[in-house]
Short mmCIF file of C-alpha atoms and ligand atoms in Angstrom, two decimals:
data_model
loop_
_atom_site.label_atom_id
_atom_site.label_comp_id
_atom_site.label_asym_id
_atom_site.label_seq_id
_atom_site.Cartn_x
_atom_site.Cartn_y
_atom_site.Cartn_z
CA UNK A 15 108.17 111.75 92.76
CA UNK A 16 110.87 110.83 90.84
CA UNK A 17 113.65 112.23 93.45
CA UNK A 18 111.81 110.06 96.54
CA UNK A 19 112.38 107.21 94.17
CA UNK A 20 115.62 107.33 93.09
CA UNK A 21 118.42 104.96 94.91
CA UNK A 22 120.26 107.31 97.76
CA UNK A 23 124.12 105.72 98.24
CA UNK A 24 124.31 107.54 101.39
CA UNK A 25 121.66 105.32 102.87
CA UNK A 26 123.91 101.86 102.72
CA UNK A 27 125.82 103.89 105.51
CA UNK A 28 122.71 105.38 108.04
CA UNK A 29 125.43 106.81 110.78
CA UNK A 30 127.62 108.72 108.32
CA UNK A 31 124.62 110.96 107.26
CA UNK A 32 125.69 111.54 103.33
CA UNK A 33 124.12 113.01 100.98
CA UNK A 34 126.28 112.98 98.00
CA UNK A 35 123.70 113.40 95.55
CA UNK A 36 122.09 115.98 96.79
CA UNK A 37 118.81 114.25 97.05
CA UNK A 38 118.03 114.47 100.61
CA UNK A 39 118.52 118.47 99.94
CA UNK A 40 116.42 118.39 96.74
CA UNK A 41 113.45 116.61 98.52
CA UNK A 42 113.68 118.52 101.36
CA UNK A 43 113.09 121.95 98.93
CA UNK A 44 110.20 120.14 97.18
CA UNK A 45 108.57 119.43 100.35
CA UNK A 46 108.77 122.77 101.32
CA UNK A 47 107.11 123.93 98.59
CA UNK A 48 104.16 121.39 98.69
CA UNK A 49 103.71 121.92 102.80
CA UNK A 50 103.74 126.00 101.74
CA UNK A 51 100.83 125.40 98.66
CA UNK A 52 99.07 123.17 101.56
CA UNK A 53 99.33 126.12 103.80
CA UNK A 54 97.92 128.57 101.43
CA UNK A 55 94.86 126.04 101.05
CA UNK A 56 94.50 125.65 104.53
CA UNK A 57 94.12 129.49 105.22
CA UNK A 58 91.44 129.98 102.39
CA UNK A 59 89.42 127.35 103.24
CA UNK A 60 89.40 128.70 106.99
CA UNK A 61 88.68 132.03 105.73
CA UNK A 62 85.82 130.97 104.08
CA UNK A 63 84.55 128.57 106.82
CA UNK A 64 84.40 131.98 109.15
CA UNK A 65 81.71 133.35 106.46
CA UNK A 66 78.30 133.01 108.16
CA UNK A 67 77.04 132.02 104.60
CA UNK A 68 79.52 129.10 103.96
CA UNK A 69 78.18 125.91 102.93
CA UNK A 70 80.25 123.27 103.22
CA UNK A 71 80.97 121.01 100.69
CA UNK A 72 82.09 117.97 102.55
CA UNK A 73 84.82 117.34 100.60
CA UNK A 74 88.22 115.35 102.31
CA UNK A 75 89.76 119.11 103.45
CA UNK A 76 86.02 120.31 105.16
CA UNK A 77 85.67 117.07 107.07
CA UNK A 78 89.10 117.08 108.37
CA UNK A 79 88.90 120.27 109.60
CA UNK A 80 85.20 119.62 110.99
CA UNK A 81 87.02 116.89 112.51
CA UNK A 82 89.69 119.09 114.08
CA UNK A 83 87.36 121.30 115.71
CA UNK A 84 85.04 118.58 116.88
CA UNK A 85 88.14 117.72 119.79
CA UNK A 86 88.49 114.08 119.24
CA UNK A 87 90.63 111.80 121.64
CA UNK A 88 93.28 112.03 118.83
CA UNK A 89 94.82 115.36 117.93
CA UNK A 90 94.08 116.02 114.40
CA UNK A 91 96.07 119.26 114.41
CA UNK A 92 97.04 121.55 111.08
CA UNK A 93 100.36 119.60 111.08
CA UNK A 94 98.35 115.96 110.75
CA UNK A 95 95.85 117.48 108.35
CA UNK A 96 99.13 119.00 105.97
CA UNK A 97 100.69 115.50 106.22
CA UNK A 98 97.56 113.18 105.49
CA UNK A 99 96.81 115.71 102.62
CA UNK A 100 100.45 114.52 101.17
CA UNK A 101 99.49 111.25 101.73
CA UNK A 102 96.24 111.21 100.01
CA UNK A 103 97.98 114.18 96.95
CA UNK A 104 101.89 111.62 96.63
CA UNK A 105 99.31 108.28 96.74
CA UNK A 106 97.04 109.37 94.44
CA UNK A 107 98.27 110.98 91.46
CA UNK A 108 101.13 109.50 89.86
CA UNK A 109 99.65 105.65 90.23
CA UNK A 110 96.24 106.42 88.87
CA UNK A 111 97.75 108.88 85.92
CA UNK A 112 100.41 105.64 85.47
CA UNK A 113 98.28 103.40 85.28
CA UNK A 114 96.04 104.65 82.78
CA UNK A 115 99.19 105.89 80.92
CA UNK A 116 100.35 101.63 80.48
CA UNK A 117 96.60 100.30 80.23
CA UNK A 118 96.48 102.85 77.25
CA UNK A 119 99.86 101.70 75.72
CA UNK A 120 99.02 97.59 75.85
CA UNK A 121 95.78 98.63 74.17
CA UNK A 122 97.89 100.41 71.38
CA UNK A 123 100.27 97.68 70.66
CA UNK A 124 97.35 95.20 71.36
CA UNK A 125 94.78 96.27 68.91
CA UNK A 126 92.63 93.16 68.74
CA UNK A 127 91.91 93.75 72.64
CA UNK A 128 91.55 97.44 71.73
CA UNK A 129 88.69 96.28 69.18
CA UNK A 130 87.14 93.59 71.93
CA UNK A 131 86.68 96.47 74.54
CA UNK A 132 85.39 99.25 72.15
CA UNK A 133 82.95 96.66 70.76
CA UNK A 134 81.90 96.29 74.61
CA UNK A 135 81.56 99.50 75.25
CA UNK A 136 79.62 100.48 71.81
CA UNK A 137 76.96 97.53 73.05
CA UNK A 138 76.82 98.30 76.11
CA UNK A 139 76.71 102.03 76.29
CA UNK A 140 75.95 102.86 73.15
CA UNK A 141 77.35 105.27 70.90
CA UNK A 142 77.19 108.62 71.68
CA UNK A 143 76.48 108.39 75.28
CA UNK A 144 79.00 109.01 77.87
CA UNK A 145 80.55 106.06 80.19
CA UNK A 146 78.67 106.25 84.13
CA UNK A 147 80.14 104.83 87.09
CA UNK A 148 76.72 103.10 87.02
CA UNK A 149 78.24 101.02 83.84
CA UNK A 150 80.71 99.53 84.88
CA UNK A 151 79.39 96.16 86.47
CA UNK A 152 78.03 95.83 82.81
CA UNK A 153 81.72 95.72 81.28
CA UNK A 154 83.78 92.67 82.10
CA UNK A 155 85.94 93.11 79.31
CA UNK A 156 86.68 96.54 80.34
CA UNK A 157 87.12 95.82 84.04
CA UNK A 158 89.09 92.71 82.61
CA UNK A 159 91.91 95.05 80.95
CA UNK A 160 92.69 96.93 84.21
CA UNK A 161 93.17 93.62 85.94
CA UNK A 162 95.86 93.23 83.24
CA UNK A 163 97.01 96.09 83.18
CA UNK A 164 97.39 96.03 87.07
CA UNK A 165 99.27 92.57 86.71
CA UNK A 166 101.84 93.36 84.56
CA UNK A 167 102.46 97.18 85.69
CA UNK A 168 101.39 97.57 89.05
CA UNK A 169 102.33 101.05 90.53
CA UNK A 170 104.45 100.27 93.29
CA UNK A 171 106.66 97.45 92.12
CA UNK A 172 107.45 96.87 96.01
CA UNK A 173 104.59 98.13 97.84
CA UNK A 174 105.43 100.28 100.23
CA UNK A 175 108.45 99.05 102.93
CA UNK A 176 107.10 97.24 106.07
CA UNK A 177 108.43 96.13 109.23
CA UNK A 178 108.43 92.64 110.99
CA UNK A 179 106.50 93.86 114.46
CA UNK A 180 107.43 90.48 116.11
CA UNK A 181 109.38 87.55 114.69
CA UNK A 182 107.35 85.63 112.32
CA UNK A 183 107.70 82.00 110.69
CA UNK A 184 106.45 81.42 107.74
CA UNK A 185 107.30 78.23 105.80
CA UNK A 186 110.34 77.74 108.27
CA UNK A 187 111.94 80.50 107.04
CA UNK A 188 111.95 82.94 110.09
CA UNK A 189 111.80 86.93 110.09
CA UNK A 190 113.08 88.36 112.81
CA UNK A 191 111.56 91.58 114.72
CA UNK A 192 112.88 95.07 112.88
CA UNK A 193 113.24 93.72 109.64
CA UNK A 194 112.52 95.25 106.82
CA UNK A 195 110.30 93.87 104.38
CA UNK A 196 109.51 94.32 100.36
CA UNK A 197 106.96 92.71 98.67
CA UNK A 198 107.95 92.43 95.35
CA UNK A 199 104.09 93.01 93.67
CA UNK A 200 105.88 93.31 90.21
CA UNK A 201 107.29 89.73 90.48
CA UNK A 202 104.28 88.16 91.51
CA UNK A 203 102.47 89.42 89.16
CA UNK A 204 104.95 87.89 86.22
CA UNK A 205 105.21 84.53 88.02
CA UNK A 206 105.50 81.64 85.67
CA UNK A 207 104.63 79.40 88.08
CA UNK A 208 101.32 81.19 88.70
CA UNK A 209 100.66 82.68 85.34
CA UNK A 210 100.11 81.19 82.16
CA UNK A 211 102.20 83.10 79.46
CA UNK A 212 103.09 85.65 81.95
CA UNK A 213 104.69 88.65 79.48
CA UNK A 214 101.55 88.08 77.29
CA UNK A 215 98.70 91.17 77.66
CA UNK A 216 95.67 88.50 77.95
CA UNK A 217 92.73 89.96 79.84
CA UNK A 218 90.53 87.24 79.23
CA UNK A 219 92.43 85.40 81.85
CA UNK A 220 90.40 87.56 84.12
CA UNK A 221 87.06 86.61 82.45
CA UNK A 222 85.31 84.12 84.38
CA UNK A 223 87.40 84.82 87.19
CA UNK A 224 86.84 85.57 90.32
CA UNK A 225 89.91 87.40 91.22
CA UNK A 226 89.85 90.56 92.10
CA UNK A 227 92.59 93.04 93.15
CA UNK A 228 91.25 94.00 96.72
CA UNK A 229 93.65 92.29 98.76
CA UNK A 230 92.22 88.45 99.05
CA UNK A 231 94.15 87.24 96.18
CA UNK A 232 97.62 87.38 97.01
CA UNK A 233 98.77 86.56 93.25
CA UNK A 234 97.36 89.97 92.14
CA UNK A 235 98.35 92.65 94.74
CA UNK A 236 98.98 96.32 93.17
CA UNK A 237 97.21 98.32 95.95
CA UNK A 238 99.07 95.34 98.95
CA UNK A 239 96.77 93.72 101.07
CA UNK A 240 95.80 93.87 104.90
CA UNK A 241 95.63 96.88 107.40
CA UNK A 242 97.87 98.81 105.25
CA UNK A 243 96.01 98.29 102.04
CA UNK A 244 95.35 101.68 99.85
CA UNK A 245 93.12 103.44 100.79
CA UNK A 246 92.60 104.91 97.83
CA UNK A 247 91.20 101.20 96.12
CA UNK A 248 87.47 102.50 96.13
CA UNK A 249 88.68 105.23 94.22
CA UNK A 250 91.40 104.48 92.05
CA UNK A 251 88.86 101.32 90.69
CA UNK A 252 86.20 103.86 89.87
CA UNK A 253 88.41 106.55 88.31
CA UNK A 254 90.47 103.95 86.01
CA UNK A 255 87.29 102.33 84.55
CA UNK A 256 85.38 105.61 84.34
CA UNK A 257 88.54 107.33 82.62
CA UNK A 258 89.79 104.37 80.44
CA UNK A 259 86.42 104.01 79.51
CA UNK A 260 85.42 107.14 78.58
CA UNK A 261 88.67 107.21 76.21
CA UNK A 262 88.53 104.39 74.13
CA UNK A 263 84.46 104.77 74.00
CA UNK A 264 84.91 108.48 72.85
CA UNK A 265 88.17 108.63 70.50
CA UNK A 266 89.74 106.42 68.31
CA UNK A 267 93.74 106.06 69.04
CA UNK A 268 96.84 106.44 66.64
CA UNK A 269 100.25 106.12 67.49
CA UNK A 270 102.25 109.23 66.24
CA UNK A 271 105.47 109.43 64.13
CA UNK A 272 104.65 106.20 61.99
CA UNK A 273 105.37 104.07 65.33
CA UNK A 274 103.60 100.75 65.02
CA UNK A 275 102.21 98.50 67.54
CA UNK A 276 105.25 96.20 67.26
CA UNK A 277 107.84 99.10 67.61
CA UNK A 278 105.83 100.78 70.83
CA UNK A 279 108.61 101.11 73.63
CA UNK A 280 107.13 99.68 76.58
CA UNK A 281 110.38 99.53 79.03
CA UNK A 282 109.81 100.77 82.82
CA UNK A 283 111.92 103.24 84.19
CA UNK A 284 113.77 102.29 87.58
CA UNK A 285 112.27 104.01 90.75
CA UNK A 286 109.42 104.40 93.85
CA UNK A 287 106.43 104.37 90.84
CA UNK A 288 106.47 101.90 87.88
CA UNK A 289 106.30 104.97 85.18
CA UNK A 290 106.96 104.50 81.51
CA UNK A 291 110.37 104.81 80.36
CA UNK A 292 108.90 106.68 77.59
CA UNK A 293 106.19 108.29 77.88
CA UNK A 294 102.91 107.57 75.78
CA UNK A 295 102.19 109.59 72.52
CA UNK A 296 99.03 109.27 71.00
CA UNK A 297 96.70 110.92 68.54
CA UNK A 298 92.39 111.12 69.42
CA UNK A 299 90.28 110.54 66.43
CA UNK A 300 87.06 111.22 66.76
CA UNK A 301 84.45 108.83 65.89
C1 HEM B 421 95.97 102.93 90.48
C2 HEM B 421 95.89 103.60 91.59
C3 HEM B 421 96.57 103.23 92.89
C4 HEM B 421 97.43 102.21 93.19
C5 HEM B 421 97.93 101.10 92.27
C6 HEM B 421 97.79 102.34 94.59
C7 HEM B 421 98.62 101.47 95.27
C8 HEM B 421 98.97 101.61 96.59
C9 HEM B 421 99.83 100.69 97.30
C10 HEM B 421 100.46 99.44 96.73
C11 HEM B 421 99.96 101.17 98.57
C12 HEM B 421 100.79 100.52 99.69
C13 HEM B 421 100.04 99.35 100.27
C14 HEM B 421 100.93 98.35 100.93
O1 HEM B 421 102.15 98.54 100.95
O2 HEM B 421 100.42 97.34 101.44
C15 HEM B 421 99.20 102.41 98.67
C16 HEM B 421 99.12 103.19 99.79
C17 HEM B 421 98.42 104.37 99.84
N1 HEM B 421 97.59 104.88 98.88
FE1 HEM B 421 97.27 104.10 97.03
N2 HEM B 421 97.16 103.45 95.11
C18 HEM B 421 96.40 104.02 94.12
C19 HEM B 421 95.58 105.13 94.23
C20 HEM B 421 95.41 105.86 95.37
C21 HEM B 421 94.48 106.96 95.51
C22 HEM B 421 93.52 107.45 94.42
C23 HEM B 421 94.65 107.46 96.78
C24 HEM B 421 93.97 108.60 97.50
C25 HEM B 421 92.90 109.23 97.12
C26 HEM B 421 95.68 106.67 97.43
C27 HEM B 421 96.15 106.87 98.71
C28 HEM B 421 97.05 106.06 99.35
C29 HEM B 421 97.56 106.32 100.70
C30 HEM B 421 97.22 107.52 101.59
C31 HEM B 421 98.42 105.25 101.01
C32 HEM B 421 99.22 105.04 102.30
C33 HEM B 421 98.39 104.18 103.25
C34 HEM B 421 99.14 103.81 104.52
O3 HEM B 421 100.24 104.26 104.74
O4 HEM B 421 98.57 103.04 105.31
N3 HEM B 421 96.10 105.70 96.54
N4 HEM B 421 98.59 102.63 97.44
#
C-alpha cells in the first residue's frame, strides 16, 4: 500500500516511461505475489467445489465462481474474479484497520469523549456483555465518534482519481472532457467555512444531526459519493462500530511510555491512505 501511494517523478513525463525509483518495478513484484496467493485460493476452493459433499458457504469467492459458471452475458472469467478480489482485499483493509487505528488515538488524547462513549456503552449494553451489530442504532454517541473520526481522517484524502466523461459547468467554471479530477475529502472535511472549530475532535456536532456519511451530504464524504461510491460502506459502518465498540466497552486504554494525551503524535503520513505517521501504542486494561 504504501509503494501505490507514494509520488512517482517519472509520471510528470508519461512518454519517457521512467522509473527512477524503482517503484513501478517494486509494485509490479508485489502484485505478483498477491495475483500468485489469489491463485493458490482459487485452485483450493475449486478443488473442493468438485467434492460431491461440498457445501457451499456463499461467501464473496463461492458466489463469484457460481457466477462464472452460471454463463452470464458478461465474462466473469478467473482473470476478473483475481482482480475484483484485489479490489475488494487493497479497499478493504488498510481504511477500515486506519480508521479504527485514528478513532482510537482522538479517544486517547480526548479522554472526556472516551468517558462519554464508555458510559454509553456500559448503559446501554451493559457490563459484561459483548457489543451486537443489533446495538448499534441504540448508540449515538458511539456512531457519533466515527462520524468524527471520518471527518477529520478520512481514508482516502482524495478519493479515488476520476475523469470528466463530457465537459461539465459547474458554477461557470468549466471542466473539460479527459480531465482528471481529485476530490480533496480531507479538505472538506476541515472547512472553516462549513465547520465550526474544524481541528477540534467534537462528536456531538453529529448528535442531533442528520448527516450521515453515505454519499448525500457532500460536506462529509470519506467513502465519495455517486456510482462510484464504496462499496464496501455497508460493511466498513458495521465493522467500525462493532470493533470500536467492542474495545472501549471491553478494555480500559493507557498510553505507553509515560506519553500523555497532550504529547500523543497525531501527524498523517503523506500517501494513497491517510495512515498515522506514528503508529498507535496502547496498553488494554481490563475492567
Ligand atoms: C473505513 C472503511 C472504508 C473507507 C473509508 C472506504 C473509502 C472508499 C473510497 C473513498 C472509495 C472511492 C470512492 C470514490 O472515489 O468516489 C472506495 C472505493 C472502494 N472501496 Fe472502500 N472504503 C472502506 C472500506 C471498504 C471495504 C470494507 C471494502 C470491501 C469489502 C471496500 C471496497 C472498495 C472497492 C472495491 C472500491 C472501488 C470501487 C470502484 O472502483 O467503483 N472498501 N472506498
Amino acid at each position: 500500500m504504501e509503494e501505490l501511494g507514494k509520488p512517482n517523478f517519472g509520471d510528470n513525463f508519461p512518454i519517457a516511461n521512467l522509473d527512477l525509483q524503482g517503484i513501478r518495478r517494486r509494485v509490479a513484484i508485489l502484485f505478483r505475489k498477491m495475483m500468485d496467493l489469489f491463485d493458490k485460493m482459487l485452485n483450493e476452493r475449486m478443488e473442493l467445489r468438485r467434492m460431491n459433499d461440498y457445501i457451499s458457504i456463499d461467501d464473496f469467492l463461492d458466489i463469484l465462481l457460481q457466477l462464472s459458471h452460471q454463463g452470464n452475458s458478461e465474462k466473469l472469467d478467473r482473470n476478473l474474479i483475481k482482480h475484483l478480489i484485489l479490489d475488494s482485499v487493497v479497499g478493504a483493509i488498510e481504511t477500515t484497520t486506519s480508521t479504527l487505528e485514528w478513532a482510537m488515538a482522538e479517544l486517547l488524547q480526548n479522554p472526556k469523549v472516551l468517558q462519554e462513549a464508555r458510559g454509553e456503552l456500559k448503559q446501554i449494553i451493559g457490563e459484561g456483555n459483548l457489543v451486537e451489530e443489533s446495538n448499534i442504532t441504540c448508540l449515538p454517541y458511539l456512531q457519533a465518534i466515527v462520524k468524527e473520526t471520518m471527518r477529520l481522517h478520512p481514508s482516502f484524502p482524495l478519493l479515488l482519481p476520476k475523469k470528466a466523461e463530457a465537459d461539465i459547468e459547474i458554477h461557470s467554471f468549466v471542466i473539460p472532457k479527459g480531465t482528471q479530477l481529485l476530490i480533496n475529502a480531507w479538505a472538506i472535511g476541515r472547512d472553516p467555512k462549513f465547520w465550526e472549530v474544524p481541528d477540534l475532535f467534537r462528536p456531538e456536532r453529529f448528535i442531533r444531526s442528520e448527516m450521515d456519511v453515505k454519499g448525500r451530504d457532500f460536506g462529509l464524504i470519506p467513502f465519495g459519493g455517486g456510482r462510484r461510491i464504496c462499496p464496501g460502506l455497508p460493511l466498513a459502518i458495521r465493522m467500525l462500530h462493532l470493533m470500536l465498540g467492542g474495545l472501549i466497552h471491553s478494555f480500559d486504554w493507557k498510553l505507553e511510555n509515560n506519553i500523555t494525551p497532550e504529547s500523543l503524535d497525531m501527524k498523517d503520513k503523506y500517501g494513497l491512505f491517510l495512515q498515522k505517521a506514528q503508529p498507535l501504542r496502547i496498553i488494554p486494561i481490563s475492567n
